[in-house]
């Protein structure tokens, strides 16, 4: 199981497919990281653990 970034872990880089470019960030992450609930991903986004380039 992959770990999401925390203060003590490494960075995970994901590439968003063109087809998903207009989806909400939490939905894109849920598709690419199915082992995590969307609500958990939303918490990580709000806490600043997710950055978009």
mmCIF file of N, CA and C in Angstrom:
data_model
loop_
_atom_site.group_PDB
_atom_site.id
_atom_site.type_symbol
_atom_site.label_atom_id
_atom_site.label_comp_id
_atom_site.label_asym_id
_atom_site.label_seq_id
_atom_site.Cartn_x
_atom_site.Cartn_y
_atom_site.Cartn_z
ATOM 1 N N UNK A 1 0.834 -1.174 0.000
ATOM 2 C CA UNK A 1 0.000 0.000 0.000
ATOM 3 C C UNK A 1 0.883 1.242 0.000
ATOM 4 N N UNK A 2 0.604 2.176 -0.881
ATOM 5 C CA UNK A 2 1.368 3.420 -0.941
ATOM 6 C C UNK A 2 0.937 4.354 0.171
ATOM 7 N N UNK A 3 1.883 5.105 0.687
ATOM 8 C CA UNK A 3 1.576 6.101 1.711
ATOM 9 C C UNK A 3 1.473 7.461 1.056
ATOM 10 N N UNK A 4 0.505 8.239 1.493
ATOM 11 C CA UNK A 4 0.410 9.610 1.022
ATOM 12 C C UNK A 4 1.435 10.455 1.751
ATOM 13 N N UNK A 5 1.875 11.545 1.146
ATOM 14 C CA UNK A 5 2.867 12.389 1.799
ATOM 15 C C UNK A 5 2.384 12.920 3.145
ATOM 16 N N UNK A 6 3.251 12.902 4.102
ATOM 17 C CA UNK A 6 3.021 13.537 5.394
ATOM 18 C C UNK A 6 4.273 14.328 5.701
ATOM 19 N N UNK A 7 4.327 14.935 6.853
ATOM 20 C CA UNK A 7 5.498 15.729 7.198
ATOM 21 C C UNK A 7 6.769 14.886 7.205
ATOM 22 N N UNK A 8 6.663 13.601 7.457
ATOM 23 C CA UNK A 8 7.839 12.734 7.575
ATOM 24 C C UNK A 8 8.045 11.804 6.392
ATOM 25 N N UNK A 9 7.261 11.900 5.368
ATOM 26 C CA UNK A 9 7.396 10.960 4.255
ATOM 27 C C UNK A 9 7.878 11.663 2.992
ATOM 28 N N UNK A 10 8.060 10.880 1.964
ATOM 29 C CA UNK A 10 8.535 11.419 0.694
ATOM 30 C C UNK A 10 7.374 11.932 -0.148
ATOM 31 N N UNK A 11 7.710 12.566 -1.240
ATOM 32 C CA UNK A 11 6.715 13.132 -2.147
ATOM 33 C C UNK A 11 6.299 12.096 -3.184
ATOM 34 N N UNK A 12 5.017 12.080 -3.498
ATOM 35 C CA UNK A 12 4.493 11.252 -4.585
ATOM 36 C C UNK A 12 4.082 12.205 -5.699
ATOM 37 N N UNK A 13 4.572 11.962 -6.903
ATOM 38 C CA UNK A 13 4.189 12.785 -8.047
ATOM 39 C C UNK A 13 3.257 11.983 -8.938
ATOM 40 N N UNK A 14 2.148 12.603 -9.313
ATOM 41 C CA UNK A 14 1.174 11.973 -10.190
ATOM 42 C C UNK A 14 0.971 12.854 -11.409
ATOM 43 N N UNK A 15 0.762 12.233 -12.546
ATOM 44 C CA UNK A 15 0.448 12.957 -13.771
ATOM 45 C C UNK A 15 -1.033 12.758 -14.053
ATOM 46 N N UNK A 16 -1.729 13.858 -14.272
ATOM 47 C CA UNK A 16 -3.166 13.795 -14.538
ATOM 48 C C UNK A 16 -3.376 13.630 -16.040
ATOM 49 N N UNK A 17 -4.090 12.574 -16.434
ATOM 50 C CA UNK A 17 -4.383 12.391 -17.857
ATOM 51 C C UNK A 17 -5.235 13.548 -18.384
ATOM 52 N N UNK A 18 -5.077 13.866 -19.658
ATOM 53 C CA UNK A 18 -5.844 14.962 -20.268
ATOM 54 C C UNK A 18 -7.344 14.802 -20.041
ATOM 55 N N UNK A 19 -7.829 13.575 -20.109
ATOM 56 C CA UNK A 19 -9.264 13.325 -19.945
ATOM 57 C C UNK A 19 -9.765 13.724 -18.561
ATOM 58 N N UNK A 20 -8.880 13.774 -17.587
ATOM 59 C CA UNK A 20 -9.269 14.104 -16.213
ATOM 60 C C UNK A 20 -8.991 15.559 -15.846
ATOM 61 N N UNK A 21 -8.495 16.343 -16.780
ATOM 62 C CA UNK A 21 -8.058 17.715 -16.482
ATOM 63 C C UNK A 21 -9.170 18.604 -15.933
ATOM 64 N N UNK A 22 -10.411 18.335 -16.271
ATOM 65 C CA UNK A 22 -11.510 19.185 -15.803
ATOM 66 C C UNK A 22 -12.203 18.644 -14.553
ATOM 67 N N UNK A 23 -11.745 17.502 -14.056
ATOM 68 C CA UNK A 23 -12.322 16.929 -12.842
ATOM 69 C C UNK A 23 -11.795 17.649 -11.610
ATOM 70 N N UNK A 24 -12.559 17.567 -10.532
ATOM 71 C CA UNK A 24 -12.090 18.106 -9.252
ATOM 72 C C UNK A 24 -10.871 17.317 -8.799
ATOM 73 N N UNK A 25 -9.994 18.004 -8.085
ATOM 74 C CA UNK A 25 -8.748 17.395 -7.636
ATOM 75 C C UNK A 25 -8.988 16.144 -6.797
ATOM 76 N N UNK A 26 -9.949 16.175 -5.875
ATOM 77 C CA UNK A 26 -10.195 15.003 -5.031
ATOM 78 C C UNK A 26 -10.638 13.801 -5.858
ATOM 79 N N UNK A 27 -11.372 14.032 -6.925
ATOM 80 C CA UNK A 27 -11.814 12.927 -7.785
ATOM 81 C C UNK A 27 -10.651 12.337 -8.582
ATOM 82 N N UNK A 28 -9.765 13.202 -9.060
ATOM 83 C CA UNK A 28 -8.585 12.716 -9.786
ATOM 84 C C UNK A 28 -7.712 11.881 -8.861
ATOM 85 N N UNK A 29 -7.483 12.383 -7.654
ATOM 86 C CA UNK A 29 -6.666 11.637 -6.697
ATOM 87 C C UNK A 29 -7.321 10.310 -6.338
ATOM 88 N N UNK A 30 -8.639 10.300 -6.179
ATOM 89 C CA UNK A 30 -9.349 9.065 -5.839
ATOM 90 C C UNK A 30 -9.198 8.021 -6.951
ATOM 91 N N UNK A 31 -9.182 8.469 -8.201
ATOM 92 C CA UNK A 31 -8.985 7.540 -9.317
ATOM 93 C C UNK A 31 -7.575 6.958 -9.308
ATOM 94 N N UNK A 32 -6.589 7.784 -8.966
ATOM 95 C CA UNK A 32 -5.201 7.337 -9.015
ATOM 96 C C UNK A 32 -4.743 6.669 -7.723
ATOM 97 N N UNK A 33 -5.442 6.923 -6.636
ATOM 98 C CA UNK A 33 -5.090 6.342 -5.331
ATOM 99 C C UNK A 33 -6.336 5.688 -4.724
ATOM 100 N N UNK A 34 -6.833 4.619 -5.339
ATOM 101 C CA UNK A 34 -8.106 4.023 -4.913
ATOM 102 C C UNK A 34 -8.098 3.446 -3.501
ATOM 103 N N UNK A 35 -6.914 3.266 -2.915
ATOM 104 C CA UNK A 35 -6.858 2.719 -1.558
ATOM 105 C C UNK A 35 -7.232 3.751 -0.492
ATOM 106 N N UNK A 36 -7.431 5.012 -0.905
ATOM 107 C CA UNK A 36 -7.806 6.079 0.032
ATOM 108 C C UNK A 36 -9.199 6.587 -0.301
ATOM 109 N N UNK A 37 -9.972 6.885 0.732
ATOM 110 C CA UNK A 37 -11.311 7.423 0.505
ATOM 111 C C UNK A 37 -11.205 8.861 0.007
ATOM 112 N N UNK A 38 -12.232 9.283 -0.716
ATOM 113 C CA UNK A 38 -12.229 10.655 -1.210
ATOM 114 C C UNK A 38 -12.271 11.649 -0.062
ATOM 115 N N UNK A 39 -12.953 11.308 1.017
ATOM 116 C CA UNK A 39 -13.001 12.226 2.162
ATOM 117 C C UNK A 39 -11.617 12.379 2.797
ATOM 118 N N UNK A 40 -10.835 11.306 2.846
ATOM 119 C CA UNK A 40 -9.466 11.399 3.378
ATOM 120 C C UNK A 40 -8.604 12.264 2.459
ATOM 121 N N UNK A 41 -8.757 12.090 1.168
ATOM 122 C CA UNK A 41 -8.008 12.905 0.217
ATOM 123 C C UNK A 41 -8.398 14.378 0.338
ATOM 124 N N UNK A 42 -9.680 14.648 0.543
ATOM 125 C CA UNK A 42 -10.133 16.028 0.741
ATOM 126 C C UNK A 42 -9.487 16.636 1.983
ATOM 127 N N UNK A 43 -9.372 15.856 3.046
ATOM 128 C CA UNK A 43 -8.714 16.337 4.268
ATOM 129 C C UNK A 43 -7.261 16.697 3.990
ATOM 130 N N UNK A 44 -6.570 15.851 3.243
ATOM 131 C CA UNK A 44 -5.166 16.113 2.919
ATOM 132 C C UNK A 44 -5.011 17.353 2.042
ATOM 133 N N UNK A 45 -5.949 17.545 1.123
ATOM 134 C CA UNK A 45 -5.928 18.744 0.276
ATOM 135 C C UNK A 45 -6.095 19.985 1.149
ATOM 136 N N UNK A 46 -7.098 19.969 2.016
ATOM 137 C CA UNK A 46 -7.362 21.119 2.892
ATOM 138 C C UNK A 46 -6.219 21.392 3.863
ATOM 139 N N UNK A 47 -5.515 20.342 4.264
ATOM 140 C CA UNK A 47 -4.399 20.494 5.206
ATOM 141 C C UNK A 47 -3.117 20.955 4.508
ATOM 142 N N UNK A 48 -3.153 21.072 3.186
ATOM 143 C CA UNK A 48 -1.996 21.565 2.458
ATOM 144 C C UNK A 48 -0.975 20.514 2.060
ATOM 145 N N UNK A 49 -1.349 19.242 2.135
ATOM 146 C CA UNK A 49 -0.426 18.168 1.762
ATOM 147 C C UNK A 49 -0.417 17.882 0.263
ATOM 148 N N UNK A 50 -1.306 18.528 -0.486
ATOM 149 C CA UNK A 50 -1.389 18.303 -1.929
ATOM 150 C C UNK A 50 -1.084 19.618 -2.641
ATOM 151 N N UNK A 51 -0.166 19.540 -3.581
ATOM 152 C CA UNK A 51 0.161 20.723 -4.380
ATOM 153 C C UNK A 51 -0.028 20.397 -5.851
ATOM 154 N N UNK A 52 -0.428 21.402 -6.612
ATOM 155 C CA UNK A 52 -0.670 21.242 -8.043
ATOM 156 C C UNK A 52 0.294 22.148 -8.793
ATOM 157 N N UNK A 53 0.895 21.599 -9.824
ATOM 158 C CA UNK A 53 1.808 22.381 -10.649
ATOM 159 C C UNK A 53 1.176 22.569 -12.010
#
